[in-house]
Amino acid sequence: QLQLVESGGGLVQPGGSLRLSCVVSAFTLDFNAVGWFRQAPGKEREGVSCISGSGGLTTYADSVKGRFTASRDNAKNMVYLQMNNLKPEDTAVYYCAAMSRRRCSSWTDLTEYDYWGQGTQVTVSS
């Protein structure tokens, strides 16, 4: 049973940066692909990024490509989302979630994830 806890959210001005962290208990080496999702008020939860179990493959939503970077340190049981050039439309609660497999296939499908964190608020506003 995995437990995920996000941190690093906050208030930032447009154009600013934040780094979200997700600590994952009970990693089994590089077994679990991890996705990042976000949910803005009144909107559905959407996929932002996914990183494979080894960290060798990452994929991103078109809306964040070139601005967000996912990474992981399996030795520390940590997954990160570096967010640069933030925009007001990035405002949302951000969640990390883990699959029970290494690859990010069907990564935008919420039902592919077995474990979820509680979320961290990111607000981009001047």
mmCIF file of N, CA, C and O in Angstrom, residues 20-59:
data_model
loop_
_atom_site.group_PDB
_atom_site.id
_atom_site.type_symbol
_atom_site.label_atom_id
_atom_site.label_comp_id
_atom_site.label_asym_id
_atom_site.label_seq_id
_atom_site.Cartn_x
_atom_site.Cartn_y
_atom_site.Cartn_z
ATOM 1 N N LEU A 20 6.959 21.413 -6.937
ATOM 2 C CA LEU A 20 6.143 20.524 -6.123
ATOM 3 C C LEU A 20 6.924 19.249 -5.827
ATOM 4 O O LEU A 20 7.673 18.759 -6.683
ATOM 5 N N SER A 21 6.721 18.734 -4.635
ATOM 6 C CA SER A 21 7.346 17.483 -4.235
ATOM 7 C C SER A 21 6.271 16.481 -3.844
ATOM 8 O O SER A 21 5.204 16.863 -3.338
ATOM 9 N N CYS A 22 6.564 15.233 -4.084
ATOM 10 C CA CYS A 22 5.650 14.152 -3.719
ATOM 11 C C CYS A 22 6.495 13.042 -3.094
ATOM 12 O O CYS A 22 7.345 12.458 -3.772
ATOM 13 N N VAL A 23 6.291 12.816 -1.811
ATOM 14 C CA VAL A 23 7.003 11.730 -1.149
ATOM 15 C C VAL A 23 6.105 10.500 -1.191
ATOM 16 O O VAL A 23 4.915 10.575 -0.891
ATOM 17 N N VAL A 24 6.695 9.403 -1.615
ATOM 18 C CA VAL A 24 5.946 8.158 -1.801
ATOM 19 C C VAL A 24 6.482 7.106 -0.857
ATOM 20 O O VAL A 24 7.662 6.747 -0.933
ATOM 21 N N SER A 25 5.646 6.651 0.023
ATOM 22 C CA SER A 25 6.075 5.601 0.937
ATOM 23 C C SER A 25 6.083 4.282 0.204
ATOM 24 O O SER A 25 5.348 4.056 -0.742
ATOM 25 N N ALA A 26 6.963 3.401 0.609
ATOM 26 C CA ALA A 26 6.968 2.021 0.123
ATOM 27 C C ALA A 26 7.174 1.897 -1.383
ATOM 28 O O ALA A 26 6.561 1.060 -2.025
ATOM 29 N N PHE A 27 8.014 2.743 -1.950
ATOM 30 C CA PHE A 27 8.443 2.518 -3.322
ATOM 31 C C PHE A 27 9.083 1.141 -3.414
ATOM 32 O O PHE A 27 9.834 0.753 -2.537
ATOM 33 N N THR A 28 8.808 0.445 -4.489
ATOM 34 C CA THR A 28 9.511 -0.797 -4.751
ATOM 35 C C THR A 28 10.503 -0.531 -5.871
ATOM 36 O O THR A 28 10.210 -0.781 -7.035
ATOM 37 N N LEU A 29 11.627 0.017 -5.502
ATOM 38 C CA LEU A 29 12.645 0.431 -6.465
ATOM 39 C C LEU A 29 11.989 1.309 -7.526
ATOM 40 O O LEU A 29 11.424 2.338 -7.232
ATOM 41 N N ASP A 30 12.022 0.860 -8.763
ATOM 42 C CA ASP A 30 11.498 1.704 -9.840
ATOM 43 C C ASP A 30 10.189 1.150 -10.390
ATOM 44 O O ASP A 30 9.918 1.263 -11.573
ATOM 45 N N PHE A 31 9.349 0.563 -9.543
ATOM 46 C CA PHE A 31 8.177 -0.140 -10.028
ATOM 47 C C PHE A 31 7.016 0.770 -10.428
ATOM 48 O O PHE A 31 6.204 0.413 -11.272
ATOM 49 N N ASN A 32 6.912 1.931 -9.817
ATOM 50 C CA ASN A 32 5.691 2.717 -9.956
ATOM 51 C C ASN A 32 5.868 3.969 -10.821
ATOM 52 O O ASN A 32 6.652 4.853 -10.468
ATOM 53 N N ALA A 33 5.117 4.010 -11.932
ATOM 54 C CA ALA A 33 5.020 5.277 -12.660
ATOM 55 C C ALA A 33 4.201 6.249 -11.816
ATOM 56 O O ALA A 33 3.275 5.844 -11.098
ATOM 57 N N VAL A 34 4.546 7.515 -11.900
ATOM 58 C CA VAL A 34 3.854 8.538 -11.100
ATOM 59 C C VAL A 34 3.360 9.656 -12.004
ATOM 60 O O VAL A 34 4.108 10.173 -12.837
ATOM 61 N N GLY A 35 2.122 9.997 -11.848
ATOM 62 C CA GLY A 35 1.529 11.086 -12.616
ATOM 63 C C GLY A 35 1.252 12.298 -11.750
ATOM 64 O O GLY A 35 1.109 12.189 -10.528
ATOM 65 N N TRP A 36 1.205 13.450 -12.394
ATOM 66 C CA TRP A 36 0.769 14.693 -11.761
ATOM 67 C C TRP A 36 -0.532 15.122 -12.441
ATOM 68 O O TRP A 36 -0.625 15.129 -13.671
ATOM 69 N N PHE A 37 -1.484 15.487 -11.628
ATOM 70 C CA PHE A 37 -2.780 15.962 -12.110
ATOM 71 C C PHE A 37 -3.092 17.299 -11.452
ATOM 72 O O PHE A 37 -2.485 17.666 -10.449
ATOM 73 N N ARG A 38 -4.048 18.002 -12.011
ATOM 74 C CA ARG A 38 -4.519 19.228 -11.377
ATOM 75 C C ARG A 38 -6.011 19.366 -11.582
ATOM 76 O O ARG A 38 -6.567 18.842 -12.552
ATOM 77 N N GLN A 39 -6.610 20.086 -10.654
ATOM 78 C CA GLN A 39 -8.046 20.322 -10.736
ATOM 79 C C GLN A 39 -8.344 21.750 -10.310
ATOM 80 O O GLN A 39 -8.089 22.127 -9.162
ATOM 81 N N ALA A 40 -8.852 22.520 -11.262
ATOM 82 C CA ALA A 40 -9.262 23.893 -10.985
ATOM 83 C C ALA A 40 -10.723 23.901 -10.554
ATOM 84 O O ALA A 40 -11.473 22.972 -10.873
ATOM 85 N N PRO A 41 -11.146 24.933 -9.843
ATOM 86 C CA PRO A 41 -12.544 24.998 -9.390
ATOM 87 C C PRO A 41 -13.518 24.869 -10.549
ATOM 88 O O PRO A 41 -13.378 25.552 -11.572
ATOM 89 N N GLY A 42 -14.478 23.987 -10.409
ATOM 90 C CA GLY A 42 -15.499 23.815 -11.428
ATOM 91 C C GLY A 42 -15.066 23.039 -12.653
ATOM 92 O O GLY A 42 -15.832 22.913 -13.617
ATOM 93 N N LYS A 43 -13.838 22.514 -12.625
ATOM 94 C CA LYS A 43 -13.327 21.766 -13.773
ATOM 95 C C LYS A 43 -12.972 20.343 -13.378
ATOM 96 O O LYS A 43 -12.790 20.033 -12.204
ATOM 97 N N GLU A 44 -12.859 19.502 -14.393
ATOM 98 C CA GLU A 44 -12.462 18.123 -14.142
ATOM 99 C C GLU A 44 -10.963 18.040 -13.870
ATOM 100 O O GLU A 44 -10.181 18.890 -14.304
ATOM 101 N N ARG A 45 -10.585 16.983 -13.152
ATOM 102 C CA ARG A 45 -9.162 16.744 -12.916
ATOM 103 C C ARG A 45 -8.505 16.362 -14.232
ATOM 104 O O ARG A 45 -9.021 15.525 -14.973
ATOM 105 N N GLU A 46 -7.362 16.972 -14.509
ATOM 106 C CA GLU A 46 -6.686 16.727 -15.773
ATOM 107 C C GLU A 46 -5.236 16.321 -15.551
ATOM 108 O O GLU A 46 -4.589 16.764 -14.604
ATOM 109 N N GLY A 47 -4.732 15.499 -16.464
ATOM 110 C CA GLY A 47 -3.350 15.066 -16.382
ATOM 111 C C GLY A 47 -2.396 16.171 -16.800
ATOM 112 O O GLY A 47 -2.639 16.876 -17.777
ATOM 113 N N VAL A 48 -1.332 16.321 -16.045
ATOM 114 C CA VAL A 48 -0.302 17.309 -16.317
ATOM 115 C C VAL A 48 0.965 16.639 -16.839
ATOM 116 O O VAL A 48 1.554 17.079 -17.830
ATOM 117 N N SER A 49 1.364 15.551 -16.183
ATOM 118 C CA SER A 49 2.615 14.891 -16.548
ATOM 119 C C SER A 49 2.628 13.488 -15.974
ATOM 120 O O SER A 49 1.898 13.180 -15.036
ATOM 121 N N CYS A 50 3.486 12.661 -16.566
ATOM 122 C CA CYS A 50 3.729 11.329 -16.014
ATOM 123 C C CYS A 50 5.208 11.011 -16.177
ATOM 124 O O CYS A 50 5.825 11.386 -17.188
ATOM 125 N N ILE A 51 5.771 10.343 -15.185
ATOM 126 C CA ILE A 51 7.161 9.925 -15.246
ATOM 127 C C ILE A 51 7.211 8.430 -14.978
ATOM 128 O O ILE A 51 6.581 7.928 -14.045
ATOM 129 N N SER A 52 7.974 7.729 -15.791
ATOM 130 C CA SER A 52 8.058 6.282 -15.673
ATOM 131 C C SER A 52 8.775 5.876 -14.383
ATOM 132 O O SER A 52 9.405 6.699 -13.725
ATOM 133 N N GLY A 53 8.683 4.607 -14.059
ATOM 134 C CA GLY A 53 9.260 4.120 -12.823
ATOM 135 C C GLY A 53 10.758 4.386 -12.702
ATOM 136 O O GLY A 53 11.261 4.705 -11.625
ATOM 137 N N SER A 54 11.465 4.255 -13.801
ATOM 138 C CA SER A 54 12.906 4.505 -13.784
ATOM 139 C C SER A 54 13.250 5.979 -13.868
ATOM 140 O O SER A 54 14.376 6.382 -13.609
ATOM 141 N N GLY A 55 12.275 6.785 -14.277
ATOM 142 C CA GLY A 55 12.532 8.203 -14.504
ATOM 143 C C GLY A 55 13.042 8.504 -15.898
ATOM 144 O O GLY A 55 13.256 9.654 -16.246
ATOM 145 N N GLY A 56 13.204 7.465 -16.709
ATOM 146 C CA GLY A 56 13.786 7.669 -18.023
ATOM 147 C C GLY A 56 12.851 8.245 -19.060
ATOM 148 O O GLY A 56 13.293 8.792 -20.062
ATOM 149 N N LEU A 57 11.560 8.128 -18.809
ATOM 150 C CA LEU A 57 10.574 8.632 -19.760
ATOM 151 C C LEU A 57 9.589 9.545 -19.049
ATOM 152 O O LEU A 57 9.078 9.209 -17.975
ATOM 153 N N THR A 58 9.343 10.695 -19.679
ATOM 154 C CA THR A 58 8.356 11.620 -19.150
ATOM 155 C C THR A 58 7.435 12.050 -20.287
ATOM 156 O O THR A 58 7.824 12.040 -21.457
ATOM 157 N N THR A 59 6.238 12.409 -19.928
ATOM 158 C CA THR A 59 5.289 12.906 -20.908
ATOM 159 C C THR A 59 4.498 14.033 -20.263
ATOM 160 O O THR A 59 4.331 14.069 -19.032
#
